Short mmCIF file of N, CA and C in Angstrom, two decimals:
data_model
loop_
_atom_site.label_atom_id
_atom_site.label_comp_id
_atom_site.label_asym_id
_atom_site.label_seq_id
_atom_site.Cartn_x
_atom_site.Cartn_y
_atom_site.Cartn_z
N UNK A 1 83.48 -78.85 117.13
CA UNK A 1 84.85 -78.82 117.63
C UNK A 1 85.18 -77.48 118.30
N UNK A 2 84.77 -76.37 117.71
CA UNK A 2 85.05 -75.05 118.27
C UNK A 2 84.43 -74.92 119.66
N UNK A 3 83.17 -75.30 119.79
CA UNK A 3 82.49 -75.19 121.08
C UNK A 3 83.15 -76.08 122.12
N UNK A 4 83.51 -77.29 121.76
CA UNK A 4 84.18 -78.20 122.69
C UNK A 4 85.54 -77.65 123.12
N UNK A 5 86.26 -77.05 122.19
CA UNK A 5 87.56 -76.48 122.52
C UNK A 5 87.42 -75.33 123.50
N UNK A 6 86.45 -74.45 123.25
CA UNK A 6 86.23 -73.34 124.17
C UNK A 6 85.91 -73.87 125.57
N UNK A 7 84.97 -74.81 125.66
CA UNK A 7 84.55 -75.34 126.96
C UNK A 7 85.68 -76.08 127.67
N UNK A 8 86.50 -76.78 126.92
CA UNK A 8 87.53 -77.61 127.52
C UNK A 8 88.83 -76.91 127.84
N UNK A 9 89.10 -75.77 127.22
CA UNK A 9 90.42 -75.16 127.38
C UNK A 9 90.42 -73.73 127.90
N UNK A 10 89.27 -73.10 128.02
CA UNK A 10 89.23 -71.71 128.45
C UNK A 10 89.55 -71.58 129.93
N UNK A 11 90.52 -70.74 130.24
CA UNK A 11 90.91 -70.44 131.61
C UNK A 11 90.76 -68.93 131.79
N UNK A 12 89.96 -68.52 132.76
CA UNK A 12 89.65 -67.09 132.91
C UNK A 12 90.84 -66.25 133.35
N UNK A 13 91.77 -66.80 134.09
CA UNK A 13 92.96 -66.03 134.46
C UNK A 13 93.81 -65.73 133.22
N UNK A 14 93.92 -66.70 132.32
CA UNK A 14 94.63 -66.44 131.05
C UNK A 14 93.87 -65.42 130.22
N UNK A 15 92.53 -65.49 130.26
CA UNK A 15 91.71 -64.53 129.52
C UNK A 15 91.99 -63.10 130.00
N UNK A 16 92.07 -62.92 131.32
CA UNK A 16 92.35 -61.59 131.86
C UNK A 16 93.70 -61.06 131.39
N UNK A 17 94.67 -61.93 131.24
CA UNK A 17 96.01 -61.55 130.80
C UNK A 17 96.10 -61.34 129.29
N UNK A 18 95.44 -62.22 128.54
CA UNK A 18 95.64 -62.23 127.08
C UNK A 18 94.57 -61.48 126.31
N UNK A 19 93.39 -61.30 126.87
CA UNK A 19 92.39 -60.42 126.29
C UNK A 19 91.46 -60.97 125.24
N UNK A 20 91.46 -62.29 125.03
CA UNK A 20 90.54 -62.87 124.04
C UNK A 20 90.36 -64.36 124.35
N UNK A 21 89.16 -64.85 124.06
CA UNK A 21 88.85 -66.26 124.30
C UNK A 21 89.82 -67.17 123.56
N UNK A 22 90.06 -66.87 122.28
CA UNK A 22 90.91 -67.79 121.52
C UNK A 22 92.33 -67.82 122.07
N UNK A 23 92.83 -66.70 122.57
CA UNK A 23 94.18 -66.69 123.14
C UNK A 23 94.22 -67.42 124.48
N UNK A 24 93.15 -67.29 125.27
CA UNK A 24 93.10 -67.95 126.57
C UNK A 24 92.84 -69.44 126.46
N UNK A 25 92.28 -69.89 125.32
CA UNK A 25 91.98 -71.31 125.13
C UNK A 25 92.99 -71.99 124.21
N UNK A 26 94.04 -71.26 123.81
CA UNK A 26 95.07 -71.85 122.96
C UNK A 26 94.59 -72.18 121.56
N UNK A 27 93.69 -71.35 121.03
CA UNK A 27 93.11 -71.58 119.70
C UNK A 27 93.65 -70.55 118.71
N UNK A 28 93.41 -70.80 117.44
CA UNK A 28 93.72 -69.79 116.43
C UNK A 28 92.58 -68.77 116.41
N UNK A 29 92.76 -67.69 115.67
CA UNK A 29 91.73 -66.66 115.57
C UNK A 29 90.45 -67.29 115.03
N UNK A 30 89.31 -67.04 115.69
CA UNK A 30 88.05 -67.64 115.23
C UNK A 30 87.71 -67.23 113.79
N UNK A 31 87.20 -68.18 113.04
CA UNK A 31 86.76 -67.92 111.67
C UNK A 31 85.24 -67.91 111.65
N UNK A 32 84.68 -66.96 110.93
CA UNK A 32 83.23 -66.82 110.90
C UNK A 32 82.53 -68.09 110.41
N UNK A 33 83.08 -68.77 109.43
CA UNK A 33 82.43 -69.98 108.88
C UNK A 33 82.29 -71.05 109.96
N UNK A 34 83.32 -71.24 110.78
CA UNK A 34 83.26 -72.24 111.85
C UNK A 34 82.22 -71.84 112.89
N UNK A 35 82.15 -70.56 113.20
CA UNK A 35 81.16 -70.08 114.17
C UNK A 35 79.75 -70.28 113.64
N UNK A 36 79.55 -69.98 112.38
CA UNK A 36 78.24 -70.09 111.77
C UNK A 36 77.71 -71.52 111.86
N UNK A 37 78.60 -72.49 111.73
CA UNK A 37 78.20 -73.90 111.77
C UNK A 37 77.88 -74.39 113.17
N UNK A 38 78.56 -73.84 114.19
CA UNK A 38 78.46 -74.40 115.53
C UNK A 38 77.73 -73.55 116.55
N UNK A 39 77.50 -72.28 116.27
CA UNK A 39 76.91 -71.38 117.26
C UNK A 39 75.50 -71.80 117.65
N UNK A 40 75.15 -71.54 118.90
CA UNK A 40 73.80 -71.80 119.38
C UNK A 40 72.83 -70.75 118.87
N UNK A 41 73.32 -69.55 118.64
CA UNK A 41 72.51 -68.50 118.04
C UNK A 41 73.43 -67.48 117.38
N UNK A 42 72.85 -66.69 116.51
CA UNK A 42 73.59 -65.62 115.86
C UNK A 42 72.65 -64.47 115.58
N UNK A 43 73.19 -63.27 115.54
CA UNK A 43 72.39 -62.12 115.17
C UNK A 43 73.25 -61.08 114.49
N UNK A 44 72.63 -60.32 113.65
CA UNK A 44 73.31 -59.25 112.92
C UNK A 44 73.20 -57.97 113.73
N UNK A 45 74.28 -57.21 113.72
CA UNK A 45 74.31 -55.90 114.34
C UNK A 45 74.60 -54.89 113.24
N UNK A 46 74.62 -53.63 113.57
CA UNK A 46 74.94 -52.61 112.58
C UNK A 46 76.35 -52.73 112.06
N UNK A 47 77.22 -53.37 112.83
CA UNK A 47 78.62 -53.45 112.42
C UNK A 47 79.08 -54.86 112.05
N UNK A 48 78.18 -55.84 112.07
CA UNK A 48 78.61 -57.20 111.73
C UNK A 48 77.67 -58.26 112.26
N UNK A 49 78.28 -59.37 112.72
CA UNK A 49 77.52 -60.52 113.21
C UNK A 49 78.11 -60.97 114.54
N UNK A 50 77.23 -61.42 115.45
CA UNK A 50 77.65 -61.98 116.73
C UNK A 50 77.18 -63.42 116.79
N UNK A 51 78.09 -64.32 117.17
CA UNK A 51 77.78 -65.74 117.32
C UNK A 51 77.89 -66.09 118.81
N UNK A 52 76.85 -66.73 119.34
CA UNK A 52 76.82 -67.07 120.76
C UNK A 52 76.92 -68.58 120.94
N UNK A 53 77.76 -68.96 121.89
CA UNK A 53 77.94 -70.35 122.28
C UNK A 53 77.51 -70.46 123.75
N UNK A 54 76.47 -71.24 124.02
CA UNK A 54 75.91 -71.35 125.36
C UNK A 54 76.49 -72.55 126.11
N UNK A 55 76.77 -72.31 127.39
CA UNK A 55 77.29 -73.33 128.29
C UNK A 55 76.50 -73.25 129.60
N UNK A 56 76.76 -74.14 130.52
CA UNK A 56 76.05 -74.15 131.80
C UNK A 56 76.53 -73.00 132.68
N UNK A 57 75.70 -71.94 132.81
CA UNK A 57 76.04 -70.80 133.66
C UNK A 57 76.79 -69.68 132.96
N UNK A 58 77.13 -69.86 131.69
CA UNK A 58 77.88 -68.83 130.98
C UNK A 58 77.72 -68.99 129.48
N UNK A 59 78.07 -67.95 128.75
CA UNK A 59 78.06 -68.02 127.28
C UNK A 59 79.19 -67.16 126.73
N UNK A 60 79.63 -67.49 125.53
CA UNK A 60 80.66 -66.73 124.83
C UNK A 60 80.03 -66.12 123.58
N UNK A 61 80.30 -64.84 123.37
CA UNK A 61 79.85 -64.13 122.17
C UNK A 61 81.07 -63.74 121.36
N UNK A 62 81.15 -64.22 120.13
CA UNK A 62 82.24 -63.86 119.23
C UNK A 62 81.71 -62.86 118.20
N UNK A 63 82.33 -61.70 118.15
CA UNK A 63 81.88 -60.60 117.29
C UNK A 63 82.77 -60.51 116.05
N UNK A 64 82.11 -60.38 114.89
CA UNK A 64 82.81 -60.24 113.61
C UNK A 64 82.34 -58.96 112.94
N UNK A 65 83.25 -58.29 112.24
CA UNK A 65 82.87 -57.06 111.54
C UNK A 65 82.16 -57.41 110.24
N UNK A 66 81.74 -56.40 109.51
CA UNK A 66 80.95 -56.62 108.29
C UNK A 66 81.74 -57.31 107.18
N UNK A 67 83.07 -57.35 107.31
CA UNK A 67 83.91 -58.06 106.34
C UNK A 67 84.24 -59.48 106.78
N UNK A 68 83.63 -59.93 107.90
CA UNK A 68 83.85 -61.29 108.38
C UNK A 68 85.11 -61.48 109.20
N UNK A 69 85.76 -60.39 109.61
CA UNK A 69 86.96 -60.48 110.44
C UNK A 69 86.58 -60.48 111.91
N UNK A 70 87.25 -61.32 112.69
CA UNK A 70 87.03 -61.36 114.13
C UNK A 70 87.36 -59.99 114.72
N UNK A 71 86.46 -59.49 115.56
CA UNK A 71 86.63 -58.18 116.18
C UNK A 71 87.01 -58.31 117.65
N UNK A 72 86.14 -58.95 118.42
CA UNK A 72 86.37 -59.12 119.86
C UNK A 72 85.37 -60.14 120.40
N UNK A 73 85.46 -60.41 121.69
CA UNK A 73 84.53 -61.34 122.29
C UNK A 73 84.07 -60.83 123.64
N UNK A 74 83.00 -61.43 124.13
CA UNK A 74 82.53 -61.18 125.48
C UNK A 74 82.11 -62.52 126.08
N UNK A 75 82.17 -62.60 127.39
CA UNK A 75 81.71 -63.77 128.12
C UNK A 75 80.66 -63.28 129.10
N UNK A 76 79.46 -63.85 129.04
CA UNK A 76 78.39 -63.50 129.96
C UNK A 76 78.22 -64.61 130.99
N UNK A 77 77.95 -64.20 132.23
CA UNK A 77 77.77 -65.15 133.32
C UNK A 77 76.35 -65.04 133.86
N UNK A 78 75.76 -66.19 134.15
CA UNK A 78 74.39 -66.25 134.64
C UNK A 78 74.33 -66.91 136.01
N UNK A 79 75.36 -66.78 136.79
CA UNK A 79 75.46 -67.43 138.09
C UNK A 79 76.81 -68.10 138.19
N UNK A 80 76.91 -69.07 139.06
CA UNK A 80 78.18 -69.79 139.22
C UNK A 80 78.47 -70.61 137.98
N UNK A 81 79.74 -70.72 137.68
CA UNK A 81 80.14 -71.60 136.58
C UNK A 81 81.41 -72.33 137.00
N UNK A 82 81.74 -73.37 136.28
CA UNK A 82 82.87 -74.20 136.66
C UNK A 82 84.13 -73.93 135.84
N UNK A 83 84.18 -72.77 135.18
CA UNK A 83 85.38 -72.43 134.41
C UNK A 83 86.58 -72.23 135.33
N UNK A 84 87.75 -72.74 134.93
CA UNK A 84 88.95 -72.47 135.73
C UNK A 84 89.16 -70.97 135.88
N UNK A 85 89.38 -70.55 137.12
CA UNK A 85 89.63 -69.14 137.41
C UNK A 85 88.41 -68.37 137.83
N UNK A 86 87.19 -68.90 137.64
CA UNK A 86 85.98 -68.15 137.97
C UNK A 86 85.95 -67.75 139.45
N UNK A 87 86.22 -68.69 140.33
CA UNK A 87 86.18 -68.39 141.77
C UNK A 87 87.21 -67.33 142.16
N UNK A 88 88.30 -67.25 141.40
CA UNK A 88 89.35 -66.28 141.70
C UNK A 88 88.97 -64.85 141.33
N UNK A 89 87.97 -64.68 140.47
CA UNK A 89 87.63 -63.34 139.97
C UNK A 89 86.15 -63.01 140.13
N UNK A 90 85.42 -63.75 140.96
CA UNK A 90 83.97 -63.57 141.07
C UNK A 90 83.56 -62.25 141.70
N UNK A 91 84.45 -61.53 142.36
CA UNK A 91 84.14 -60.22 142.93
C UNK A 91 85.11 -59.17 142.44
N UNK A 92 84.70 -57.89 142.43
CA UNK A 92 85.57 -56.84 141.90
C UNK A 92 86.91 -56.72 142.63
N UNK A 93 86.90 -56.89 143.95
CA UNK A 93 88.18 -56.79 144.67
C UNK A 93 89.06 -57.98 144.33
N UNK A 94 88.44 -59.14 144.05
CA UNK A 94 89.22 -60.32 143.68
C UNK A 94 89.92 -60.09 142.34
N UNK A 95 89.23 -59.49 141.37
CA UNK A 95 89.84 -59.21 140.08
C UNK A 95 90.98 -58.21 140.25
N UNK A 96 90.72 -57.15 141.02
CA UNK A 96 91.74 -56.13 141.22
C UNK A 96 93.00 -56.70 141.87
N UNK A 97 92.81 -57.62 142.82
CA UNK A 97 93.97 -58.23 143.46
C UNK A 97 94.63 -59.29 142.57
N UNK A 98 93.85 -59.93 141.72
CA UNK A 98 94.38 -60.99 140.85
C UNK A 98 95.29 -60.44 139.76
N UNK A 99 95.04 -59.21 139.34
CA UNK A 99 95.81 -58.63 138.25
C UNK A 99 96.35 -57.27 138.68
N UNK A 100 97.65 -57.16 138.74
CA UNK A 100 98.28 -55.91 139.14
C UNK A 100 98.00 -54.81 138.11
N UNK A 101 97.71 -53.62 138.60
CA UNK A 101 97.48 -52.48 137.72
C UNK A 101 96.04 -52.29 137.28
N UNK A 102 95.10 -53.01 137.92
CA UNK A 102 93.69 -52.87 137.56
C UNK A 102 93.14 -51.54 138.07
N UNK A 103 92.25 -50.94 137.29
CA UNK A 103 91.58 -49.70 137.68
C UNK A 103 90.10 -49.99 137.80
N UNK A 104 89.46 -49.41 138.82
CA UNK A 104 88.05 -49.68 139.09
C UNK A 104 87.23 -48.42 138.87
N UNK A 105 86.04 -48.59 138.28
CA UNK A 105 85.14 -47.48 138.00
C UNK A 105 83.75 -47.83 138.52
N UNK A 106 83.25 -47.05 139.47
CA UNK A 106 81.92 -47.26 140.01
C UNK A 106 80.95 -46.40 139.22
N UNK A 107 80.15 -47.03 138.36
CA UNK A 107 79.23 -46.32 137.49
C UNK A 107 77.81 -46.28 138.05
N UNK A 108 77.67 -46.55 139.33
CA UNK A 108 76.35 -46.54 139.97
C UNK A 108 75.68 -47.89 139.91
N UNK A 109 75.08 -48.23 138.77
CA UNK A 109 74.41 -49.52 138.65
C UNK A 109 75.37 -50.64 138.24
N UNK A 110 76.60 -50.26 137.95
CA UNK A 110 77.59 -51.24 137.50
C UNK A 110 78.97 -50.81 137.97
N UNK A 111 79.77 -51.78 138.39
CA UNK A 111 81.17 -51.50 138.68
C UNK A 111 82.00 -52.21 137.62
N UNK A 112 82.93 -51.47 137.03
CA UNK A 112 83.76 -52.00 135.96
C UNK A 112 85.21 -51.99 136.43
N UNK A 113 85.90 -53.11 136.24
CA UNK A 113 87.32 -53.20 136.54
C UNK A 113 88.04 -53.32 135.20
N UNK A 114 88.91 -52.36 134.91
CA UNK A 114 89.69 -52.34 133.68
C UNK A 114 91.08 -52.88 133.99
N UNK A 115 91.47 -53.89 133.24
CA UNK A 115 92.75 -54.55 133.46
C UNK A 115 93.79 -54.03 132.46
N UNK A 116 95.07 -54.12 132.79
CA UNK A 116 96.10 -53.62 131.89
C UNK A 116 96.05 -54.24 130.49
N UNK A 117 95.50 -55.43 130.37
CA UNK A 117 95.39 -56.08 129.06
C UNK A 117 94.33 -55.43 128.18
N UNK A 118 93.43 -54.62 128.79
CA UNK A 118 92.32 -54.03 128.06
C UNK A 118 91.02 -54.79 128.26
N UNK A 119 91.06 -55.89 129.01
CA UNK A 119 89.85 -56.63 129.36
C UNK A 119 89.10 -55.84 130.41
N UNK A 120 87.77 -55.85 130.33
CA UNK A 120 86.96 -55.26 131.39
C UNK A 120 86.11 -56.34 132.04
N UNK A 121 86.00 -56.25 133.36
CA UNK A 121 85.14 -57.14 134.14
C UNK A 121 83.99 -56.28 134.66
N UNK A 122 82.77 -56.74 134.43
CA UNK A 122 81.56 -55.97 134.76
C UNK A 122 80.80 -56.66 135.87
N UNK A 123 80.46 -55.88 136.90
CA UNK A 123 79.77 -56.40 138.08
C UNK A 123 78.49 -55.59 138.31
N UNK A 124 77.42 -56.28 138.67
CA UNK A 124 76.15 -55.63 139.04
C UNK A 124 75.71 -56.16 140.39
N UNK A 125 74.89 -55.38 141.06
CA UNK A 125 74.40 -55.80 142.38
C UNK A 125 73.43 -56.96 142.24
N UNK A 126 73.68 -57.98 143.04
CA UNK A 126 72.80 -59.13 143.10
C UNK A 126 72.05 -59.13 144.42
N UNK A 127 71.64 -60.30 144.89
CA UNK A 127 70.94 -60.43 146.17
C UNK A 127 71.80 -59.89 147.29
N UNK A 128 71.16 -59.14 148.19
CA UNK A 128 71.88 -58.59 149.33
C UNK A 128 72.91 -57.56 148.94
N UNK A 129 72.74 -56.93 147.80
CA UNK A 129 73.66 -55.90 147.30
C UNK A 129 75.10 -56.39 147.09
N UNK A 130 75.25 -57.70 146.95
CA UNK A 130 76.57 -58.27 146.65
C UNK A 130 76.85 -58.06 145.17
N UNK A 131 78.04 -57.58 144.84
CA UNK A 131 78.41 -57.40 143.44
C UNK A 131 78.70 -58.74 142.80
N UNK A 132 78.06 -58.99 141.65
CA UNK A 132 78.14 -60.27 140.96
C UNK A 132 78.76 -60.06 139.59
N UNK A 133 79.71 -60.91 139.24
CA UNK A 133 80.32 -60.86 137.92
C UNK A 133 79.29 -61.24 136.87
N UNK A 134 79.03 -60.32 135.93
CA UNK A 134 78.05 -60.59 134.88
C UNK A 134 78.67 -60.69 133.51
N UNK A 135 79.84 -60.06 133.31
CA UNK A 135 80.43 -60.08 131.97
C UNK A 135 81.93 -59.80 132.04
N UNK A 136 82.64 -60.46 131.14
CA UNK A 136 84.02 -60.11 130.82
C UNK A 136 84.02 -59.69 129.36
N UNK A 137 84.64 -58.58 129.07
CA UNK A 137 84.71 -58.11 127.69
C UNK A 137 86.16 -58.10 127.26
N UNK A 138 86.44 -58.79 126.16
CA UNK A 138 87.79 -58.87 125.64
C UNK A 138 88.25 -57.54 125.06
N UNK A 139 89.50 -57.49 124.69
CA UNK A 139 90.12 -56.26 124.22
C UNK A 139 89.44 -55.78 122.95
N UNK A 140 88.94 -54.56 123.00
CA UNK A 140 88.34 -53.91 121.85
C UNK A 140 89.10 -52.64 121.50
N UNK A 141 89.51 -51.90 122.53
CA UNK A 141 90.26 -50.66 122.38
C UNK A 141 91.51 -50.71 123.25
N UNK A 142 92.50 -49.89 122.96
CA UNK A 142 93.67 -49.83 123.83
C UNK A 142 93.29 -49.40 125.25
N UNK A 143 94.08 -49.80 126.21
CA UNK A 143 93.82 -49.52 127.63
C UNK A 143 93.52 -48.05 127.87
N UNK A 144 94.34 -47.16 127.37
CA UNK A 144 94.18 -45.73 127.66
C UNK A 144 92.85 -45.20 127.12
N UNK A 145 92.42 -45.67 125.96
CA UNK A 145 91.14 -45.23 125.40
C UNK A 145 89.98 -45.71 126.27
N UNK A 146 90.08 -46.93 126.77
CA UNK A 146 89.04 -47.44 127.66
C UNK A 146 89.03 -46.70 128.99
N UNK A 147 90.20 -46.43 129.54
CA UNK A 147 90.28 -45.69 130.80
C UNK A 147 89.67 -44.30 130.64
N UNK A 148 89.98 -43.64 129.55
CA UNK A 148 89.39 -42.31 129.28
C UNK A 148 87.87 -42.41 129.15
N UNK A 149 87.39 -43.43 128.46
CA UNK A 149 85.96 -43.62 128.31
C UNK A 149 85.26 -43.78 129.66
N UNK A 150 85.79 -44.65 130.51
CA UNK A 150 85.17 -44.88 131.82
C UNK A 150 85.29 -43.65 132.72
N UNK A 151 86.40 -42.90 132.64
CA UNK A 151 86.51 -41.66 133.39
C UNK A 151 85.45 -40.66 132.95
N UNK A 152 85.18 -40.60 131.63
CA UNK A 152 84.15 -39.68 131.13
C UNK A 152 82.76 -40.09 131.63
N UNK A 153 82.54 -41.39 131.81
CA UNK A 153 81.26 -41.87 132.33
C UNK A 153 81.06 -41.39 133.77
N UNK A 154 82.14 -41.29 134.52
CA UNK A 154 82.07 -40.85 135.93
C UNK A 154 81.70 -39.38 136.02
N UNK A 155 82.03 -38.60 135.00
CA UNK A 155 81.79 -37.15 135.03
C UNK A 155 80.35 -36.79 134.67
N UNK A 156 79.56 -37.72 134.24
CA UNK A 156 78.17 -37.43 133.85
C UNK A 156 77.27 -37.26 135.04
#
């Protein structure tokens, strides 16, 4: 049920505004037990567990801390996908125009667009040096902390 809900209700424009898969799909906060039953894969990290749900062209990673509390999520893209809103944000300039107040950071091998919600959109060079959306990362830290982090990356 969890996987079907994600696939059927996730809208990427809402994700950019709201900062989490469950908020963008109209779901309650993910529970680790439900993820454990339905995830396509899972792995332990130093800080908890990540559950991955695979779809055609994309996947969702739900991160839980060591106490089993939902922490944040990420969405990985492996090419074109049919999620609502994908075509609207497939390039960095599209994301920046789609959401007012976006800040862009060129990190050399990756361009990151930080949105006012705290979501980050990550782009890498694909064929013909075209920037390709590879990941959306849900809110993990407040906007100002993320902006400071990416500014510090530019100074290296």
